[in-house]
Amino acid sequence: MKIAIIGAGNVGRALATGWRKGGHDVTLGVRDPAGSRAVELKQQGFAIAAPRDAAAGAQVIVLAVPWGAARATIEGLGSLAGKIVIDAMNPLTPDFSLALGHSDSAGETVARLAPAARVVKAFNTTGANNMVDSRYGAGKLLMLVAGDDGEAKASVMSLANDLGFEAVDAGPLAMSRHLEPMAMVWIKLALVQKLGRNFGFALLRR
Ligand SMILES: NC(=O)c1ccc[n+]([C@@H]2O[C@H](COP(=O)([O-])OP(=O)(O)OC[C@H]3O[C@@H](n4cnc5c(N)ncnc54)[C@H](OP(=O)(O)O)[C@@H]3O)[C@@H](O)[C@H]2O)c1
């Protein structure tokens, strides 16, 4: 698929690397496409463009920017009508609390900011390190995916499976209200409880 990833940070680069390996056509949308950081990324083989240009040619757009930059980023992307927009953001305050509480979510906010897009929440409940390498000895890591457009959600689940995750349909986009606090659990375990980053959630069945 033709994918634009907006934000070339930990998450953006991890997803771009995995999907390029999987044969997808990926462009990283960066704010300064002529800057030295962009030159470095190009030297590493990444396709680079300004966010608006990256989004214009893509079927799938991933938002991988800090929560505080969400509104300006979305407003700068131009028309997102009909496009699949993956919200990987967690709405964090600077002191690592949940910025929106439990009666709204980043996923739903993105849908309000881009009403014609097909918004899917995914890639927020595990660390970027697990997006770089999702392999653990004992089975696959879980990737919960939420959205209101079934076809868009199926495409995103397929993209998660391409990275080695077990994608599971978590329900409608409003489930972001639960997926974002779940990310807080991962973050707190990693940073406060000092588990480090080499763990993730999985689903056992019987
Ligand atoms: N890190 C994780 O393990 C993890 C896991 C799951 C979800 N998330 C979520 O994914 C999003 C990205 O996280 P990340 O760790 O990849 O962040 P990061 O390393 O800080 O990268 C964010 C990127 O966003 C771009 N950006 C655009 N507008 C910005 C602004 N106003 N201020 C700062 N950067 C801006 C920057 O790229 P350019 O300068 O090139 O434009 C920057 O490289 C966040 O919302 C985070 O909550 C993170």
PDB file of C-alpha atoms and ligand atoms in Angstrom:
ATOM      1  CA  MET A   1       0.000   0.000   0.000  1.00  0.00           C
ATOM      2  CA  LYS A   2       1.025   3.611  -0.404  1.00  0.00           C
ATOM      3  CA  ILE A   3       1.597   4.838   3.143  1.00  0.00           C
ATOM      4  CA  ALA A   4       2.520   8.278   4.525  1.00  0.00           C
ATOM      5  CA  ILE A   5       3.823   8.377   8.064  1.00  0.00           C
ATOM      6  CA  ILE A   6       3.660  11.845   9.581  1.00  0.00           C
ATOM      7  CA  GLY A   7       6.442  12.229  12.143  1.00  0.00           C
ATOM      8  CA  ALA A   8       9.862  10.625  11.774  1.00  0.00           C
ATOM      9  CA  GLY A   9      10.383   9.894  15.461  1.00  0.00           C
ATOM     10  CA  ASN A  10      10.609   6.531  17.225  1.00  0.00           C
ATOM     11  CA  VAL A  11       7.204   5.296  16.056  1.00  0.00           C
ATOM     12  CA  GLY A  12       7.368   6.776  12.564  1.00  0.00           C
ATOM     13  CA  ARG A  13      10.756   5.274  11.757  1.00  0.00           C
ATOM     14  CA  ALA A  14       9.858   1.893  13.301  1.00  0.00           C
ATOM     15  CA  LEU A  15       6.665   1.539  11.258  1.00  0.00           C
ATOM     16  CA  ALA A  16       8.361   2.821   8.099  1.00  0.00           C
ATOM     17  CA  THR A  17      11.199   0.322   8.433  1.00  0.00           C
ATOM     18  CA  GLY A  18       8.887  -2.651   8.965  1.00  0.00           C
ATOM     19  CA  TRP A  19       6.482  -1.785   6.180  1.00  0.00           C
ATOM     20  CA  ARG A  20       9.280  -1.078   3.698  1.00  0.00           C
ATOM     21  CA  LYS A  21      10.601  -4.580   4.436  1.00  0.00           C
ATOM     22  CA  GLY A  22       7.072  -5.854   3.800  1.00  0.00           C
ATOM     23  CA  GLY A  23       7.047  -4.280   0.334  1.00  0.00           C
ATOM     24  CA  HIS A  24       4.893  -1.251   1.058  1.00  0.00           C
ATOM     25  CA  ASP A  25       5.588   2.140  -0.500  1.00  0.00           C
ATOM     26  CA  VAL A  26       6.291   4.355   2.514  1.00  0.00           C
ATOM     27  CA  THR A  27       7.029   8.087   2.707  1.00  0.00           C
ATOM     28  CA  LEU A  28       7.939   9.850   5.937  1.00  0.00           C
ATOM     29  CA  GLY A  29       6.295  13.258   6.238  1.00  0.00           C
ATOM     30  CA  VAL A  30       8.667  15.621   8.052  1.00  0.00           C
ATOM     31  CA  ARG A  31       8.371  19.308   8.849  1.00  0.00           C
ATOM     32  CA  ASP A  32      11.771  20.207   7.369  1.00  0.00           C
ATOM     33  CA  PRO A  33      12.282  17.962   4.338  1.00  0.00           C
ATOM     34  CA  ALA A  34      15.434  19.865   3.333  1.00  0.00           C
ATOM     35  CA  GLY A  35      17.041  19.809   6.793  1.00  0.00           C
ATOM     36  CA  SER A  36      20.039  17.780   7.910  1.00  0.00           C
ATOM     37  CA  ARG A  37      17.863  15.223   9.727  1.00  0.00           C
ATOM     38  CA  ALA A  38      15.905  14.617   6.524  1.00  0.00           C
ATOM     39  CA  VAL A  39      19.134  14.222   4.577  1.00  0.00           C
ATOM     40  CA  GLU A  40      20.247  11.600   7.118  1.00  0.00           C
ATOM     41  CA  LEU A  41      16.945   9.744   6.777  1.00  0.00           C
ATOM     42  CA  LYS A  42      17.251   9.808   2.984  1.00  0.00           C
ATOM     43  CA  GLN A  43      20.752   8.360   3.295  1.00  0.00           C
ATOM     44  CA  GLN A  44      19.200   5.543   5.357  1.00  0.00           C
ATOM     45  CA  GLY A  45      16.892   4.837   2.424  1.00  0.00           C
ATOM     46  CA  PHE A  46      13.691   6.504   3.620  1.00  0.00           C
ATOM     47  CA  ALA A  47      11.539   8.458   1.183  1.00  0.00           C
ATOM     48  CA  ILE A  48      10.987  11.936   2.645  1.00  0.00           C
ATOM     49  CA  ALA A  49       8.484  14.671   1.855  1.00  0.00           C
ATOM     50  CA  ALA A  50       6.679  17.539   3.524  1.00  0.00           C
ATOM     51  CA  PRO A  51       3.691  16.161   5.462  1.00  0.00           C
ATOM     52  CA  ARG A  52       1.108  17.565   3.020  1.00  0.00           C
ATOM     53  CA  ASP A  53       2.920  16.143  -0.035  1.00  0.00           C
ATOM     54  CA  ALA A  54       3.403  12.756   1.639  1.00  0.00           C
ATOM     55  CA  ALA A  55      -0.289  12.593   2.539  1.00  0.00           C
ATOM     56  CA  ALA A  56      -1.492  13.706  -0.899  1.00  0.00           C
ATOM     57  CA  GLY A  57      -0.222  10.562  -2.595  1.00  0.00           C
ATOM     58  CA  ALA A  58      -1.057   8.043   0.120  1.00  0.00           C
ATOM     59  CA  GLN A  59      -3.954   5.666   0.728  1.00  0.00           C
ATOM     60  CA  VAL A  60      -2.978   5.295   4.370  1.00  0.00           C
ATOM     61  CA  ILE A  61      -1.704   8.098   6.624  1.00  0.00           C
ATOM     62  CA  VAL A  62      -0.249   7.408  10.057  1.00  0.00           C
ATOM     63  CA  LEU A  63      -0.234  10.147  12.686  1.00  0.00           C
ATOM     64  CA  ALA A  64       2.959   9.573  14.679  1.00  0.00           C
ATOM     65  CA  VAL A  65       3.491  13.014  16.190  1.00  0.00           C
ATOM     66  CA  PRO A  66       3.249  14.175  19.816  1.00  0.00           C
ATOM     67  CA  TRP A  67      -0.329  14.706  20.980  1.00  0.00           C
ATOM     68  CA  GLY A  68       0.259  18.441  21.381  1.00  0.00           C
ATOM     69  CA  ALA A  69       1.003  18.680  17.657  1.00  0.00           C
ATOM     70  CA  ALA A  70      -2.048  16.697  16.539  1.00  0.00           C
ATOM     71  CA  ARG A  71      -4.389  19.533  15.569  1.00  0.00           C
ATOM     72  CA  ALA A  72      -1.805  21.583  13.639  1.00  0.00           C
ATOM     73  CA  THR A  73      -0.523  18.446  11.921  1.00  0.00           C
ATOM     74  CA  ILE A  74      -3.966  17.316  10.774  1.00  0.00           C
ATOM     75  CA  GLU A  75      -4.959  20.796   9.651  1.00  0.00           C
ATOM     76  CA  GLY A  76      -1.765  20.963   7.592  1.00  0.00           C
ATOM     77  CA  LEU A  77      -2.388  17.752   5.686  1.00  0.00           C
ATOM     78  CA  GLY A  78      -5.015  18.992   3.237  1.00  0.00           C
ATOM     79  CA  SER A  79      -7.964  16.852   2.234  1.00  0.00           C
ATOM     80  CA  LEU A  80      -8.091  13.483   3.963  1.00  0.00           C
ATOM     81  CA  ALA A  81     -11.429  12.520   2.423  1.00  0.00           C
ATOM     82  CA  GLY A  82     -11.738   8.764   2.042  1.00  0.00           C
ATOM     83  CA  LYS A  83      -8.213   8.089   3.278  1.00  0.00           C
ATOM     84  CA  ILE A  84      -7.381   5.669   6.052  1.00  0.00           C
ATOM     85  CA  VAL A  85      -5.891   7.679   8.913  1.00  0.00           C
ATOM     86  CA  ILE A  86      -4.184   5.623  11.604  1.00  0.00           C
ATOM     87  CA  ASP A  87      -3.982   7.374  14.953  1.00  0.00           C
ATOM     88  CA  ALA A  88      -0.993   5.977  16.842  1.00  0.00           C
ATOM     89  CA  MET A  89      -0.881   8.868  19.302  1.00  0.00           C
ATOM     90  CA  ASN A  90      -1.326   8.735  23.026  1.00  0.00           C
ATOM     91  CA  PRO A  91      -2.743  11.897  24.578  1.00  0.00           C
ATOM     92  CA  LEU A  92      -0.091  12.409  27.210  1.00  0.00           C
ATOM     93  CA  THR A  93       0.634  15.383  29.450  1.00  0.00           C
ATOM     94  CA  PRO A  94       4.326  16.258  29.960  1.00  0.00           C
ATOM     95  CA  ASP A  95       4.257  14.337  33.267  1.00  0.00           C
ATOM     96  CA  PHE A  96       2.919  11.165  31.572  1.00  0.00           C
ATOM     97  CA  SER A  97      -0.740  11.400  32.606  1.00  0.00           C
ATOM     98  CA  LEU A  98      -3.734  10.896  30.332  1.00  0.00           C
ATOM     99  CA  ALA A  99      -4.550  14.345  28.915  1.00  0.00           C
ATOM    100  CA  LEU A 100      -8.180  13.713  27.917  1.00  0.00           C
ATOM    101  CA  GLY A 101      -9.570  11.682  30.778  1.00  0.00           C
ATOM    102  CA  HIS A 102     -11.929   8.784  30.106  1.00  0.00           C
ATOM    103  CA  SER A 103     -14.898  10.393  28.390  1.00  0.00           C
ATOM    104  CA  ASP A 104     -13.069  11.299  25.155  1.00  0.00           C
ATOM    105  CA  SER A 105      -9.998  10.073  23.331  1.00  0.00           C
ATOM    106  CA  ALA A 106      -7.342  11.039  20.828  1.00  0.00           C
ATOM    107  CA  GLY A 107      -8.891   8.650  18.300  1.00  0.00           C
ATOM    108  CA  GLU A 108     -12.263  10.373  18.481  1.00  0.00           C
ATOM    109  CA  THR A 109     -10.606  13.819  18.445  1.00  0.00           C
ATOM    110  CA  VAL A 110      -8.783  12.905  15.243  1.00  0.00           C
ATOM    111  CA  ALA A 111     -12.093  11.826  13.700  1.00  0.00           C
ATOM    112  CA  ARG A 112     -13.639  15.182  14.627  1.00  0.00           C
ATOM    113  CA  LEU A 113     -10.657  17.045  13.120  1.00  0.00           C
ATOM    114  CA  ALA A 114     -10.762  14.954   9.934  1.00  0.00           C
ATOM    115  CA  PRO A 115     -14.447  14.078   9.539  1.00  0.00           C
ATOM    116  CA  ALA A 116     -14.159  12.739   5.994  1.00  0.00           C
ATOM    117  CA  ALA A 117     -11.277  10.390   6.824  1.00  0.00           C
ATOM    118  CA  ARG A 118     -11.628   6.751   7.862  1.00  0.00           C
ATOM    119  CA  VAL A 119      -9.910   6.912  11.243  1.00  0.00           C
ATOM    120  CA  VAL A 120      -8.487   3.788  12.866  1.00  0.00           C
ATOM    121  CA  LYS A 121      -6.782   3.618  16.255  1.00  0.00           C
ATOM    122  CA  ALA A 122      -3.760   1.309  16.321  1.00  0.00           C
ATOM    123  CA  PHE A 123      -0.073   1.048  17.241  1.00  0.00           C
ATOM    124  CA  ASN A 124      -0.554   2.967  20.495  1.00  0.00           C
ATOM    125  CA  THR A 125      -0.594   0.120  23.054  1.00  0.00           C
ATOM    126  CA  THR A 126       2.995  -1.019  22.762  1.00  0.00           C
ATOM    127  CA  GLY A 127       6.447   0.528  22.591  1.00  0.00           C
ATOM    128  CA  ALA A 128       8.119   1.640  19.387  1.00  0.00           C
ATOM    129  CA  ASN A 129      10.837  -0.927  20.132  1.00  0.00           C
ATOM    130  CA  ASN A 130       8.198  -3.640  19.674  1.00  0.00           C
ATOM    131  CA  MET A 131       7.260  -2.131  16.320  1.00  0.00           C
ATOM    132  CA  VAL A 132      10.913  -2.377  15.291  1.00  0.00           C
ATOM    133  CA  ASP A 133      11.007  -6.034  16.360  1.00  0.00           C
ATOM    134  CA  SER A 134       7.795  -7.719  17.521  1.00  0.00           C
ATOM    135  CA  ARG A 135       9.362 -11.163  18.001  1.00  0.00           C
ATOM    136  CA  TYR A 136       9.176 -12.803  21.425  1.00  0.00           C
ATOM    137  CA  GLY A 137       9.807 -16.464  22.069  1.00  0.00           C
ATOM    138  CA  ALA A 138       6.324 -17.353  23.252  1.00  0.00           C
ATOM    139  CA  GLY A 139       3.928 -16.225  20.547  1.00  0.00           C
ATOM    140  CA  LYS A 140       2.852 -12.984  18.988  1.00  0.00           C
ATOM    141  CA  LEU A 141       2.340  -9.599  20.563  1.00  0.00           C
ATOM    142  CA  LEU A 142      -1.196  -8.261  20.513  1.00  0.00           C
ATOM    143  CA  MET A 143      -2.142  -5.240  18.415  1.00  0.00           C
ATOM    144  CA  LEU A 144      -5.599  -3.933  19.214  1.00  0.00           C
ATOM    145  CA  VAL A 145      -7.234  -2.041  16.377  1.00  0.00           C
ATOM    146  CA  ALA A 146     -10.380   0.097  16.729  1.00  0.00           C
ATOM    147  CA  GLY A 147     -12.430   1.922  14.108  1.00  0.00           C
ATOM    148  CA  ASP A 148     -15.880   2.512  12.708  1.00  0.00           C
ATOM    149  CA  ASP A 149     -15.108   1.657   9.058  1.00  0.00           C
ATOM    150  CA  GLY A 150     -14.810  -2.125   8.743  1.00  0.00           C
ATOM    151  CA  GLU A 151     -12.836  -2.093   5.504  1.00  0.00           C
ATOM    152  CA  ALA A 152     -10.355   0.484   6.800  1.00  0.00           C
ATOM    153  CA  LYS A 153      -9.952  -1.475  10.022  1.00  0.00           C
ATOM    154  CA  ALA A 154      -9.283  -4.705   8.086  1.00  0.00           C
ATOM    155  CA  SER A 155      -6.556  -2.939   6.077  1.00  0.00           C
ATOM    156  CA  VAL A 156      -4.903  -1.682   9.270  1.00  0.00           C
ATOM    157  CA  MET A 157      -5.136  -5.126  10.870  1.00  0.00           C
ATOM    158  CA  SER A 158      -3.368  -6.511   7.816  1.00  0.00           C
ATOM    159  CA  LEU A 159      -0.651  -3.852   8.192  1.00  0.00           C
ATOM    160  CA  ALA A 160      -0.243  -4.841  11.866  1.00  0.00           C
ATOM    161  CA  ASN A 161       0.016  -8.505  10.909  1.00  0.00           C
ATOM    162  CA  ASP A 162       2.714  -7.539   8.367  1.00  0.00           C
ATOM    163  CA  LEU A 163       4.814  -6.335  11.324  1.00  0.00           C
ATOM    164  CA  GLY A 164       4.413  -9.664  13.108  1.00  0.00           C
ATOM    165  CA  PHE A 165       1.672  -8.667  15.549  1.00  0.00           C
ATOM    166  CA  GLU A 166      -1.531 -10.580  16.187  1.00  0.00           C
ATOM    167  CA  ALA A 167      -4.066  -7.935  15.155  1.00  0.00           C
ATOM    168  CA  VAL A 168      -7.367  -8.118  17.017  1.00  0.00           C
ATOM    169  CA  ASP A 169     -10.482  -6.078  16.258  1.00  0.00           C
ATOM    170  CA  ALA A 170     -11.173  -4.063  19.426  1.00  0.00           C
ATOM    171  CA  GLY A 171     -14.464  -2.612  18.170  1.00  0.00           C
ATOM    172  CA  PRO A 172     -15.528   0.928  17.241  1.00  0.00           C
ATOM    173  CA  LEU A 173     -13.313   3.999  17.333  1.00  0.00           C
ATOM    174  CA  ALA A 174     -14.773   4.981  20.705  1.00  0.00           C
ATOM    175  CA  MET A 175     -12.804   2.024  22.107  1.00  0.00           C
ATOM    176  CA  SER A 176      -9.856   4.446  21.898  1.00  0.00           C
ATOM    177  CA  ARG A 177     -11.095   5.567  25.332  1.00  0.00           C
ATOM    178  CA  HIS A 178      -9.913   2.203  26.613  1.00  0.00           C
ATOM    179  CA  LEU A 179      -6.915   1.639  24.334  1.00  0.00           C
ATOM    180  CA  GLU A 180      -5.279   4.917  25.380  1.00  0.00           C
ATOM    181  CA  PRO A 181      -5.435   4.133  29.136  1.00  0.00           C
ATOM    182  CA  MET A 182      -4.106   0.684  28.207  1.00  0.00           C
ATOM    183  CA  ALA A 183      -1.104   2.406  26.681  1.00  0.00           C
ATOM    184  CA  MET A 184      -0.662   4.205  29.998  1.00  0.00           C
ATOM    185  CA  VAL A 185      -0.366   0.786  31.654  1.00  0.00           C
ATOM    186  CA  TRP A 186       2.450  -0.163  29.256  1.00  0.00           C
ATOM    187  CA  ILE A 187       4.178   3.197  29.792  1.00  0.00           C
ATOM    188  CA  LYS A 188       3.904   3.067  33.593  1.00  0.00           C
ATOM    189  CA  LEU A 189       5.102  -0.538  33.720  1.00  0.00           C
ATOM    190  CA  ALA A 190       8.048   0.303  31.483  1.00  0.00           C
ATOM    191  CA  LEU A 191       9.117   3.561  33.107  1.00  0.00           C
ATOM    192  CA  VAL A 192       7.789   3.674  36.685  1.00  0.00           C
ATOM    193  CA  GLN A 193       7.749  -0.015  37.570  1.00  0.00           C
ATOM    194  CA  LYS A 194      11.038  -0.319  35.685  1.00  0.00           C
ATOM    195  CA  LEU A 195      10.140  -3.342  33.587  1.00  0.00           C
ATOM    196  CA  GLY A 196      12.045  -1.730  30.719  1.00  0.00           C
ATOM    197  CA  ARG A 197      10.748  -1.781  27.173  1.00  0.00           C
ATOM    198  CA  ASN A 198      11.206  -5.409  26.215  1.00  0.00           C
ATOM    199  CA  PHE A 199       7.736  -6.669  27.021  1.00  0.00           C
ATOM    200  CA  GLY A 200       4.288  -6.380  25.506  1.00  0.00           C
ATOM    201  CA  PHE A 201       0.696  -7.506  25.811  1.00  0.00           C
ATOM    202  CA  ALA A 202      -0.476 -10.757  24.226  1.00  0.00           C
ATOM    203  CA  LEU A 203      -3.796 -12.581  24.065  1.00  0.00           C
ATOM    204  CA  LEU A 204      -4.074 -16.175  25.259  1.00  0.00           C
ATOM    205  CA  ARG A 205      -7.061 -18.284  24.197  1.00  0.00           C
ATOM    206  CA  ARG A 206      -8.480 -21.665  25.091  1.00  0.00           C
TER     207      ARG A 206
HETATM  208  N1  LIG B   1       7.533   5.994  21.622  1.00  0.00           N
HETATM  209  C1  LIG B   1       6.693   4.976  21.814  1.00  0.00           C
HETATM  210  O1  LIG B   1       7.091   3.904  22.283  1.00  0.00           O
HETATM  211  C2  LIG B   1       5.238   5.134  21.426  1.00  0.00           C
HETATM  212  C3  LIG B   1       4.444   3.990  21.347  1.00  0.00           C
HETATM  213  C4  LIG B   1       3.121   4.092  20.938  1.00  0.00           C
HETATM  214  C5  LIG B   1       2.602   5.343  20.607  1.00  0.00           C
HETATM  215  N2  LIG B   1       3.373   6.444  20.717  1.00  0.00           N
HETATM  216  C6  LIG B   1       2.788   7.747  20.344  1.00  0.00           C
HETATM  217  O2  LIG B   1       3.219   8.017  19.000  1.00  0.00           O
HETATM  218  C7  LIG B   1       3.461   9.412  18.821  1.00  0.00           C
HETATM  219  C8  LIG B   1       4.908   9.607  18.365  1.00  0.00           C
HETATM  220  O3  LIG B   1       5.765   9.125  19.399  1.00  0.00           O
HETATM  221  P1  LIG B   1       7.336   9.066  19.163  1.00  0.00           P
HETATM  222  O4  LIG B   1       7.893   8.377  20.339  1.00  0.00           O
HETATM  223  O5  LIG B   1       7.640   8.570  17.780  1.00  0.00           O
HETATM  224  O6  LIG B   1       7.689  10.616  19.252  1.00  0.00           O
HETATM  225  P2  LIG B   1       9.054  11.325  18.820  1.00  0.00           P
HETATM  226  O7  LIG B   1      10.147  10.337  18.750  1.00  0.00           O
HETATM  227  O8  LIG B   1       9.172  12.509  19.702  1.00  0.00           O
HETATM  228  O9  LIG B   1       8.735  11.805  17.323  1.00  0.00           O
HETATM  229  C9  LIG B   1       7.651  12.605  17.017  1.00  0.00           C
HETATM  230  C10 LIG B   1       7.869  13.240  15.637  1.00  0.00           C
HETATM  231  O10 LIG B   1       6.762  14.090  15.387  1.00  0.00           O
HETATM  232  C11 LIG B   1       7.171  15.139  14.530  1.00  0.00           C
HETATM  233  N3  LIG B   1       6.522  16.372  14.953  1.00  0.00           N
HETATM  234  C12 LIG B   1       5.577  17.041  14.263  1.00  0.00           C
HETATM  235  N4  LIG B   1       5.167  18.109  14.923  1.00  0.00           N
HETATM  236  C13 LIG B   1       5.877  18.162  16.062  1.00  0.00           C
HETATM  237  C14 LIG B   1       5.917  19.066  17.149  1.00  0.00           C
HETATM  238  N5  LIG B   1       5.140  20.154  17.205  1.00  0.00           N
HETATM  239  N6  LIG B   1       6.769  18.792  18.162  1.00  0.00           N
HETATM  240  C15 LIG B   1       7.573  17.708  18.127  1.00  0.00           C
HETATM  241  N7  LIG B   1       7.576  16.823  17.116  1.00  0.00           N
HETATM  242  C16 LIG B   1       6.732  17.039  16.089  1.00  0.00           C
HETATM  243  C17 LIG B   1       8.693  15.199  14.594  1.00  0.00           C
HETATM  244  O11 LIG B   1       9.158  14.835  13.328  1.00  0.00           O
HETATM  245  P3  LIG B   1       9.705  15.954  12.321  1.00  0.00           P
HETATM  246  O12 LIG B   1      10.475  16.946  13.172  1.00  0.00           O
HETATM  247  O13 LIG B   1      10.553  15.230  11.407  1.00  0.00           O
HETATM  248  O14 LIG B   1       8.514  16.548  11.660  1.00  0.00           O
HETATM  249  C18 LIG B   1       9.098  14.104  15.559  1.00  0.00           C
HETATM  250  O15 LIG B   1      10.190  13.358  15.088  1.00  0.00           O
HETATM  251  C19 LIG B   1       3.128  10.075  20.159  1.00  0.00           C
HETATM  252  O16 LIG B   1       1.845  10.605  20.100  1.00  0.00           O
HETATM  253  C20 LIG B   1       3.217   8.931  21.175  1.00  0.00           C
HETATM  254  O17 LIG B   1       2.356   9.131  22.269  1.00  0.00           O
HETATM  255  C21 LIG B   1       4.687   6.374  21.110  1.00  0.00           C
END
